[in-house]
XYZ file of C-alpha atoms in Angstrom:
521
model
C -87.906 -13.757 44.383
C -90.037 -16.302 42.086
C -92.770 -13.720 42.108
C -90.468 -10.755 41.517
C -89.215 -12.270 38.549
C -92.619 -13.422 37.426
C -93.441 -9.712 37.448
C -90.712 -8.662 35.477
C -91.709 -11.215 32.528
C -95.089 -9.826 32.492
C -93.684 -6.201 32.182
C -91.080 -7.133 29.507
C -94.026 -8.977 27.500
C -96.239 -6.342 27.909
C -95.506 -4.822 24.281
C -96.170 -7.489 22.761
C -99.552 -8.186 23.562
C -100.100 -4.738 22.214
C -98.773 -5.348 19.013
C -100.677 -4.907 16.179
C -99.601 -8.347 13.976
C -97.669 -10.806 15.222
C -94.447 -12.027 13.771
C -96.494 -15.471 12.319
C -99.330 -13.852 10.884
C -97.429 -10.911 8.673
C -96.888 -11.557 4.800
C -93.881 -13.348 3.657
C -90.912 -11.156 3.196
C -87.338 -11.153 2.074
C -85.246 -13.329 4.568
C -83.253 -10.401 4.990
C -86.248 -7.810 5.343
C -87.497 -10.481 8.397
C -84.223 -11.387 9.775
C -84.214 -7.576 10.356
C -87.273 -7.304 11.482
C -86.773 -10.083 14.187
C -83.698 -8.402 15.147
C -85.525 -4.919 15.622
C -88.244 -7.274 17.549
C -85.683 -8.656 20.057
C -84.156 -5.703 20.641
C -87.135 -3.725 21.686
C -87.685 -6.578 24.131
C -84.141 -6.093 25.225
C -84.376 -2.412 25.824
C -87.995 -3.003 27.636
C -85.964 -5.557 30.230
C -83.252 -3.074 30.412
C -85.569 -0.419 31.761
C -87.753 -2.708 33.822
C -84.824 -4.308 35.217
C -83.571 -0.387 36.178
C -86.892 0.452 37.730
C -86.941 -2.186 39.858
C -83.360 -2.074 40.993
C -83.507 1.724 42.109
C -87.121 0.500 44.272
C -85.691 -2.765 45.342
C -82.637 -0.086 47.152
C -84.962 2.512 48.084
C -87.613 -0.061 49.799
C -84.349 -1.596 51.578
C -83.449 1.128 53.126
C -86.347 0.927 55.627
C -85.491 -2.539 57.245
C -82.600 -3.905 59.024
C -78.930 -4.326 58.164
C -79.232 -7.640 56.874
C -82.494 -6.651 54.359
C -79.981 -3.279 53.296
C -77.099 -5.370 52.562
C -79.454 -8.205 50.067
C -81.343 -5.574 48.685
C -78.453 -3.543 47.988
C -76.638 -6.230 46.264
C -79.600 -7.784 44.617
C -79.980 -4.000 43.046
C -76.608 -4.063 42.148
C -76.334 -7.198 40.362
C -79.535 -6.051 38.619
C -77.789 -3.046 37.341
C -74.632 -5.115 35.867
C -76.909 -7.173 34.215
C -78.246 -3.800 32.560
C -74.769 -3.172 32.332
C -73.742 -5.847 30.062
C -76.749 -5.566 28.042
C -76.314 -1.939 27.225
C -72.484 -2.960 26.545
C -73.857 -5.844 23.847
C -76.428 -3.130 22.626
C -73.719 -0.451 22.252
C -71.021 -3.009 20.497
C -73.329 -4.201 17.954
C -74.987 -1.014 17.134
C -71.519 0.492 16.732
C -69.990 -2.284 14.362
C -72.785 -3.438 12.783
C -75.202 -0.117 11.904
C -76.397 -0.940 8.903
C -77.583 -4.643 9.871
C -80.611 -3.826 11.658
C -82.382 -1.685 9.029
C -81.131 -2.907 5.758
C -80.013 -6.408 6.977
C -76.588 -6.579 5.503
C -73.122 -6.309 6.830
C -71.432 -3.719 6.452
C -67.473 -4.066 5.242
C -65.749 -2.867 8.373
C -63.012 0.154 7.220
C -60.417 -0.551 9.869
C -58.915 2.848 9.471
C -61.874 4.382 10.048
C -62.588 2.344 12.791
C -59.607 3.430 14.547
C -60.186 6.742 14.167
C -63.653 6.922 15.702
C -62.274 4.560 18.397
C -59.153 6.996 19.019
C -62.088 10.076 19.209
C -64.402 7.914 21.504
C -61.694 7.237 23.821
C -60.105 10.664 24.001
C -63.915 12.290 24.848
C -64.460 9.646 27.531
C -60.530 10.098 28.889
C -60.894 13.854 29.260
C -64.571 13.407 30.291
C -63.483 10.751 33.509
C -60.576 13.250 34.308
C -62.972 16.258 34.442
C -65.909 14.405 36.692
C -63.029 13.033 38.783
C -61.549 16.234 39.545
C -65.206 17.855 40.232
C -66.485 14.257 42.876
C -62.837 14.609 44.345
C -63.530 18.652 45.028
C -66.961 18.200 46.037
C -66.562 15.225 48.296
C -63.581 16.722 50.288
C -65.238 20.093 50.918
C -68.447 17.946 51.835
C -66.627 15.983 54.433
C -65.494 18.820 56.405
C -68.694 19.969 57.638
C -69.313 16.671 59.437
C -67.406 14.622 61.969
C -63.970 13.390 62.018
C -65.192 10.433 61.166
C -66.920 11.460 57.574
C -63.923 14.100 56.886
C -61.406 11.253 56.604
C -63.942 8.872 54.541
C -63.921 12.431 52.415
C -60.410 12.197 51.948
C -60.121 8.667 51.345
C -63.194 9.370 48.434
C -61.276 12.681 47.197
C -57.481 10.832 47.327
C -58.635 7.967 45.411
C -60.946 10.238 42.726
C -57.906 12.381 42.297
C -55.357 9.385 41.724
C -58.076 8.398 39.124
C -57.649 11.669 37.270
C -53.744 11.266 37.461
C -54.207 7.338 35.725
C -56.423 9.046 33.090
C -54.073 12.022 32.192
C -51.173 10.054 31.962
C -53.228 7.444 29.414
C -54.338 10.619 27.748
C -50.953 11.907 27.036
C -49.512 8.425 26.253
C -51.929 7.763 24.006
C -52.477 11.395 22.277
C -48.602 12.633 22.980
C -46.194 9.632 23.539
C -47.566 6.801 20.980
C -48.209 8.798 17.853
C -44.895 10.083 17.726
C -43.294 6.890 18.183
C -45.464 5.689 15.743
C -44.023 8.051 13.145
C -40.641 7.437 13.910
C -41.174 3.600 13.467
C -43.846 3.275 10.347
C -44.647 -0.242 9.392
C -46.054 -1.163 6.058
C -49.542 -1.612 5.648
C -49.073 -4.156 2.828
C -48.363 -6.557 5.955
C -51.691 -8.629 5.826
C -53.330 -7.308 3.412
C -57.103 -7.664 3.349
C -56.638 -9.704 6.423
C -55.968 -6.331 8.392
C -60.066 -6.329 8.508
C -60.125 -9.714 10.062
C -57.294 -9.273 12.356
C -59.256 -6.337 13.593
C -62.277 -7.691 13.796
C -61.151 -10.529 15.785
C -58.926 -8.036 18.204
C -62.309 -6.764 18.798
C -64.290 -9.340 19.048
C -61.399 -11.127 22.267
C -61.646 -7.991 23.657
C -65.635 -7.662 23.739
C -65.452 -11.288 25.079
C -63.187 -10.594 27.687
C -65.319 -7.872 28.846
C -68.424 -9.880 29.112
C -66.773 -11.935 30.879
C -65.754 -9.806 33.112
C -69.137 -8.355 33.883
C -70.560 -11.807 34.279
C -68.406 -12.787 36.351
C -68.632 -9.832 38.588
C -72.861 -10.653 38.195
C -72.729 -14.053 39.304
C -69.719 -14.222 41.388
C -67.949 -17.224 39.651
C -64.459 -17.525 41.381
C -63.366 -19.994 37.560
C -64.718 -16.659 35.324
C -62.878 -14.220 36.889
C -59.770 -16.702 37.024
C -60.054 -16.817 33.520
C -60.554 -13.236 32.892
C -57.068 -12.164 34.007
C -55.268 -15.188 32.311
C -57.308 -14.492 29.261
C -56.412 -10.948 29.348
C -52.734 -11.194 29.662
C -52.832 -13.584 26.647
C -54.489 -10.930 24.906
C -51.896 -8.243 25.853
C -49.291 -10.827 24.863
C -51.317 -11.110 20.957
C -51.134 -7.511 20.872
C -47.322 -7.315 21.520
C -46.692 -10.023 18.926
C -48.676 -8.274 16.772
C -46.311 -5.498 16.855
C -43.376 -7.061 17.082
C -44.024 -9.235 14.081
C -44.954 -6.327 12.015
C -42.061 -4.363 13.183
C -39.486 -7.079 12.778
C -41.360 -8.013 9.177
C -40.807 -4.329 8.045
C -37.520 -4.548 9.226
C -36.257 -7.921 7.862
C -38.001 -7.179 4.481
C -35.340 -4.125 4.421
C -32.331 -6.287 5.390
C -33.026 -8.341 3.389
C -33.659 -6.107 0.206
C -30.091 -4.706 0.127
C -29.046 -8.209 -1.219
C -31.603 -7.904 -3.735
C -30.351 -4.963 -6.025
C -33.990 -3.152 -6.386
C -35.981 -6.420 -6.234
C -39.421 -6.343 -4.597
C -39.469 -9.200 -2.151
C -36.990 -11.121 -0.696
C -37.894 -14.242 -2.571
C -38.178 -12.320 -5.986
C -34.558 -11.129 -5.739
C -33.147 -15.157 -5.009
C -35.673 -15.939 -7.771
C -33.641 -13.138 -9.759
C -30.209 -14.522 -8.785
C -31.395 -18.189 -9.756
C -32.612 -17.335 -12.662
C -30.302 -15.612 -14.296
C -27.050 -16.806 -13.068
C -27.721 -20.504 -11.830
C -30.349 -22.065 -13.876
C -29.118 -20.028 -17.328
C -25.565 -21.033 -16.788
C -26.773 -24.316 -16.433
C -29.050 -24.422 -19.644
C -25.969 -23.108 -21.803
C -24.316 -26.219 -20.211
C -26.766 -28.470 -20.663
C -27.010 -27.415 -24.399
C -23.479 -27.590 -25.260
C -23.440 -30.841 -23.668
C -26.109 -32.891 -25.603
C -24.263 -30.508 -28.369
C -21.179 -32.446 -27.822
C -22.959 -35.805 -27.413
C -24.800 -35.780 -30.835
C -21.255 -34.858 -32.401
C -19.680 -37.591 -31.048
C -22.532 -40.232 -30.732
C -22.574 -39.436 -34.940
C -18.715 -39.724 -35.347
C -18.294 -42.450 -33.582
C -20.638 -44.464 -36.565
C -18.144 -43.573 -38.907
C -15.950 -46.340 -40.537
C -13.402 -47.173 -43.445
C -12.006 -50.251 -45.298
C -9.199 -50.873 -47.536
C -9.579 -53.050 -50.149
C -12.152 -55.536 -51.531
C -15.317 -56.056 -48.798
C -14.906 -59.481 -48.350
C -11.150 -59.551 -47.991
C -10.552 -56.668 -45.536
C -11.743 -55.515 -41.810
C -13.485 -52.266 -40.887
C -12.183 -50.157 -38.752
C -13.389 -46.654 -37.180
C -12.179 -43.459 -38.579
C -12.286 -41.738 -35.074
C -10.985 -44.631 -32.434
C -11.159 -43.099 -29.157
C -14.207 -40.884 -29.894
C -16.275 -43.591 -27.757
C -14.463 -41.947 -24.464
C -15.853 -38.682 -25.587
C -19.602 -39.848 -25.739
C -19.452 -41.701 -22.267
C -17.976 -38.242 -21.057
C -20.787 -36.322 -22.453
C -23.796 -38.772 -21.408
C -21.974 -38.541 -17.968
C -21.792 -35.056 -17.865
C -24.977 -34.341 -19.813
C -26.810 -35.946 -16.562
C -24.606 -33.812 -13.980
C -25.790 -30.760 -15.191
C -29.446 -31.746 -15.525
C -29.542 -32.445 -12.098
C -28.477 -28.886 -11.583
C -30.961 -27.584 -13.757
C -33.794 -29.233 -12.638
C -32.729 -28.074 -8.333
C -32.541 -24.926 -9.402
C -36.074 -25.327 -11.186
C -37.536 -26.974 -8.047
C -35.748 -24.228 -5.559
C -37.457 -21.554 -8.274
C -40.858 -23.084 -7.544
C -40.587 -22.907 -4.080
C -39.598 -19.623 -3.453
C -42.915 -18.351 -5.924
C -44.747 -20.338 -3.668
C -43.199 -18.423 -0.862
C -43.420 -15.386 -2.373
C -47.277 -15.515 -3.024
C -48.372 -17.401 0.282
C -46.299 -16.749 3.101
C -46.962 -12.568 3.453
C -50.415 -12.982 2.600
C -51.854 -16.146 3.545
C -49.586 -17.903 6.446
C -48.437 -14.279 8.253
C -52.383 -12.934 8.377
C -53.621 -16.845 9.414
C -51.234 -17.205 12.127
C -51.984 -13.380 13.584
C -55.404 -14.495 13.521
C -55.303 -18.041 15.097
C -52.634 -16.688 17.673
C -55.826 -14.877 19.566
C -57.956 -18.035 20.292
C -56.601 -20.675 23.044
C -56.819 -23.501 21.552
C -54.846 -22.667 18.416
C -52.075 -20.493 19.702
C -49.537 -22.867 19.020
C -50.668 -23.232 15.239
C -50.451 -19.276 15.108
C -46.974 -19.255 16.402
C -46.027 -21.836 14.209
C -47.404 -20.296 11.072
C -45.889 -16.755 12.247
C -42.361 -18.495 12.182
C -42.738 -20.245 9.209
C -43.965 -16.689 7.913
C -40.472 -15.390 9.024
C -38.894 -18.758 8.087
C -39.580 -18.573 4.049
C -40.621 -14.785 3.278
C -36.896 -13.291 5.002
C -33.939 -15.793 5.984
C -34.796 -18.525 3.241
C -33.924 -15.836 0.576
C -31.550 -14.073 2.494
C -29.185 -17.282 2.642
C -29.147 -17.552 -0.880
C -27.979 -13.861 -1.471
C -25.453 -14.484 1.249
C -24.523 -17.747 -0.763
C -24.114 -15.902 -3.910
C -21.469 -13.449 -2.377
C -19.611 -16.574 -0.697
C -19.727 -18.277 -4.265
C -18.030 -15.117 -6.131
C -15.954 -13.824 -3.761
C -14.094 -17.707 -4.199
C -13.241 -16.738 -7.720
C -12.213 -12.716 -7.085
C -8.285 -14.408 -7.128
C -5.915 -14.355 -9.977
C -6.900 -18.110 -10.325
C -8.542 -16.959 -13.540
C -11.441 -19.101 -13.084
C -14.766 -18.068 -13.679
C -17.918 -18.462 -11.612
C -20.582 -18.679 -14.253
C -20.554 -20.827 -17.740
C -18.665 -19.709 -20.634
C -19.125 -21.985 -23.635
C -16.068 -24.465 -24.646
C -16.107 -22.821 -28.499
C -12.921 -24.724 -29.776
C -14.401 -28.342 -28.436
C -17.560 -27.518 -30.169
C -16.255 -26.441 -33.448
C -13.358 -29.330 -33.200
C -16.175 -32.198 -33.278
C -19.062 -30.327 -34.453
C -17.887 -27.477 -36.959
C -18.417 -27.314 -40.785
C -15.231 -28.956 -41.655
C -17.164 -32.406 -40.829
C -20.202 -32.294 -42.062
C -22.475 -31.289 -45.043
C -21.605 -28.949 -48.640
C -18.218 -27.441 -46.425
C -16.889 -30.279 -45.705
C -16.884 -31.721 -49.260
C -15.906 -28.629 -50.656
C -12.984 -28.528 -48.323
C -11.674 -31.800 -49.415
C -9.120 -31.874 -52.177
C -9.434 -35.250 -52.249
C -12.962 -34.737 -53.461
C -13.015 -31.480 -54.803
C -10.765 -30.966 -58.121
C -9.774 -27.407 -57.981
C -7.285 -27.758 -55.551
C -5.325 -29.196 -58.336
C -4.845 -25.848 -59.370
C -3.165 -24.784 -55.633
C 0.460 -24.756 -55.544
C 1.903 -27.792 -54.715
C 1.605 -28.265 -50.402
C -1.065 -26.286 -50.033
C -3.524 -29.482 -51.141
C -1.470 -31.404 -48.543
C -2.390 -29.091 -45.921
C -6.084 -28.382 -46.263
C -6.382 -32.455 -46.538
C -4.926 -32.970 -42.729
C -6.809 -29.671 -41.477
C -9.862 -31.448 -42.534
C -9.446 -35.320 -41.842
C -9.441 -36.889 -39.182
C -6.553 -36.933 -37.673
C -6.831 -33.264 -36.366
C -10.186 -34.308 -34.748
C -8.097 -37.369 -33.160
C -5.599 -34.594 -31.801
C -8.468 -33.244 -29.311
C -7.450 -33.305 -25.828
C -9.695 -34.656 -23.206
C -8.089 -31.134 -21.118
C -10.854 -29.733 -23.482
C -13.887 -30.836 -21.282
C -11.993 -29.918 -17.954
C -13.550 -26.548 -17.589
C -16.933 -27.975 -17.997
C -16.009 -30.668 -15.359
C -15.097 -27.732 -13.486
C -18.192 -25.580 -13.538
C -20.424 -28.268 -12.544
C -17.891 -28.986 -9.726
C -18.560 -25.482 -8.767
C -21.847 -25.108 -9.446
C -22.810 -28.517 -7.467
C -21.615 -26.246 -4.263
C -24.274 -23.800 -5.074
C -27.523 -26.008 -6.652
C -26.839 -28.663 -4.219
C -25.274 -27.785 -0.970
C -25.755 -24.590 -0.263
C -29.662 -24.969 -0.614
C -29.625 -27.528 2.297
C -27.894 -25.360 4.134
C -30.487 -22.929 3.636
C -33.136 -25.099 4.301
C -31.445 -26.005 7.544
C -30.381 -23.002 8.798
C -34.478 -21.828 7.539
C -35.536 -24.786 9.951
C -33.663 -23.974 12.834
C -35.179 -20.606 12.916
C -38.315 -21.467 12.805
C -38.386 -23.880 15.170
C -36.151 -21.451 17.530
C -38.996 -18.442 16.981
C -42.277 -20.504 17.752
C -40.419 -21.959 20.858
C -40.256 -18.070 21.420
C -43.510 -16.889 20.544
C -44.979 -19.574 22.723
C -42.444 -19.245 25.747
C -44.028 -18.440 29.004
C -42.644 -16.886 31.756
């Protein structure tokens, strides 16, 4: 056996001893002009074992044939394990000249077109199906009429051969017709988007195909050598596989799907997380910067009134007093509520940020990553996990918020005549901050300053003075700032709670869908 194999290395290495320069002697080159080279080297070496390795095979059988049992049965399988070792090197050959052409001659990569791809596959696979059915039909005919000019004995093996050549047919024809009948037309009935992934459709492919190819040369070594642990981990390996492949499709499916659901909540928004974005936007965070203004409004007003004081009589023999009293309660109302509705603005600024964030990353970054990471064993849980969280923040985070926005306004769709969005207080704001207080209207609005209302008829003086002092400003209500109290009342349900609900209920799922991605039966 030493000496056989001896033989065979001085074969391979034959060519090149006959070369005319070696590989150390040439002229330096581009790295990617020798890398090719090299490559083209090895492979000629490759394909010189290959056919060595066949010769030998086919004369290790032949010269077997002339001894006993025992020298048939280890030449036979010492020829056959030869000729799965040709086997797997004509598989590598074939792989990497069919995904990689362009490497070997101009050194570069090619950029895989996974379309394409699939279409040359989907041809390759339909001449080989209808090829196998054709020489299956033809051995199964030819063996049975074979057997029946022998013995008994050789007309059943015939049958055996012909039965099990024709049920080989049958498996091919009915993956023929599922594949070419069956699966395209379910494929048109249920179309999935190809913006799912995104450039990372290349990548998934590529690492689909490069499993599979693993899994196959596995399978061949295994069958080569005869490891019992290889073989084991063939078939677990290859029902993980099938199981990527089904997650695959379900995730894209149920993706497609969701993205839909979820849309008709978003009244012609893109994404999910663009229409909450929408909803935030416009009808949170806006009713809560009209707020917020009118607040701090309201609060400057006051803060400045209540500076303002009067004295009777001589400086030193009087006390000052204010002109507006109880305006003090009005500016701790204001700071108080001035805060409330801060805080609202600034969750529904931080709930804004993380749905962009969800909106750019999770369908193009975190769905792709954990397709890809759910093929190799040791991170299948982190693919699961960022598939969910995929799910989690691209569909039912958004969703909950549209579904919180109809709970909010279907509260006020009574005849409590309440309304579920701002509306600015316009009598409080004119009461402490309107003309009649400040600046060239109020003085000219004074009679006690101006003279021409001397020339008014005798009342009317009287009445502009109260409309403009400050005793109608003392006559404001504190019922005035109850519908502001009100909408941040309301509003706190939306900006506050109903978020951590969302992120809850966002949470559960995702924790619920990778402990069903993972589950095993």
């Amino acid at each position: 056996m030493r000496l056989a194999l001896l033989l065979l290395l001085l074969v391979s290495l034959a060519p090149l001893a006959m070369a005319d320069q070696l590989v150390f002697t040439k002229s330096a080159v581009a790295p990617s002009a020798e890398i090719a080279n090299q490559a083209a080297l090895l492979m000629g070496v490759v394909v010189a074992l290959m056919l060595t390795m066949v010769v030998l095979a086919a004369a290790v059988y032949v010269g077997g044939q002339f001894f006993g049992a025992e020298t048939r049965a280890k030449a036979t399988v010492w020829a056959h394990n030869m000729l799965a070792a040709v086997g797997v090197s004509a598989v590598i050959i074939a792989v990497i000249y069919f995904i990689l052409p362009e490497f070997f001659t101009t050194g570069q990569i090619m950029d895989v077109n996974v379309a394409l791809m699939i279409t040359q596959l989907k041809g390759l696979a339909e001449t080989s199906l209808i090829f196998l059915m054709v020489i299956f039909l033809v051995l199964a005919a030819g063996a049975y009429a074979m057997g029946q000019m022998f013995g008994a004995e050789t007309r059943a093996r015939a049958a055996v051969w012909a039965t099990g050549l024709l049920a080989g047919a049958i498996i091919a024809a009915v993956i023929y017709a599922l594949l070419y009948a069956i699966v395209p037309s379910l494929v048109g009935a249920i179309s999935v988007s190809t913006y799912v992934g995104g450039d990372y459709a290349t990548a998934i492919f590529g690492i689909v195909m490069g499993i599979a190819f693993v899994i196959l040369i596995t399978y061949l070594a295994a069958k080569v050598f005869k490891v019992a642990e290889w073989e084991a981990y063939l078939n677990i390996e290859m029902s993980n596989l099938m199981g990527a492949f089904l997650i695959i499709f379900f995730v894209l499916g149920l993706f497609a799907v969701g993205n839909l659901v979820a849309l008709t909540w978003g009244n012609g928004a893109a994404t999910p997380p663009q229409a909450a974005i929408t909803y935030i936007q416009n009808d949170i965070a806006s009713s809560a910067m009209k707020a917020m203004v009118d607040v701090y409004q309201l609060n400057a007003c006051t803060s400045m009134l209540s500076t303002f004081s009067r004295r009777i009589g001589e400086f030193v023999l009087t006390q000052t007093y204010k002109v507006f009293p109880g305006i003090d309660t009005f500016v701790q109302i204001t700071s108080v509520l001035g805060v409330s509705v801060l805080t609202l603005y600034n969750t529904a600024s931080v709930q804004v940020t993380l749905l962009y964030l969800a909106d750019a990353l999770m369908l193009k970054f975190f769905l792709p990553a954990g397709l890809i990471l759910r093929f190799f064993p040791p991170t299948r849980d982190a693919g699961a996990f960022l598939i969910a969280l995929a799910f989690g923040f691209q569909i039912v985070f958004p969703t909950t918020y549209m579904m919180n926005k109809a709970i909010y306004e279907s509260i006020f769709q009574g005849d409590s005549g309440d309304q579920p969005y701002y509306h600015s207080p316009t009598l409080l704001i004119q009461s402490l901050c309107g003309p009649f207080k400040y600046g060239v209207a109020g003085f000219l609005l004074n009679p006690d300053a101006n003279p021409l209302f001397s020339l008014l008829p005798a009342g009317a003086g009287t009445f502009l003075s109260a409309l403009v002092s400050e005793s109608l400003l003392n006559a404001v209500s504190m019922a005035e700032f109850v519908p502001i109290m009100r909408f941040i009342a309301s509003l706190s349900l939306l900006a506050l709670f109903m978020p951590a609900l969302s992120m809850m209920i966002t949470i559960a799922f995702i924790n619920s869908m990778t402990k069903f991605i993972v589950y095993k039966v």
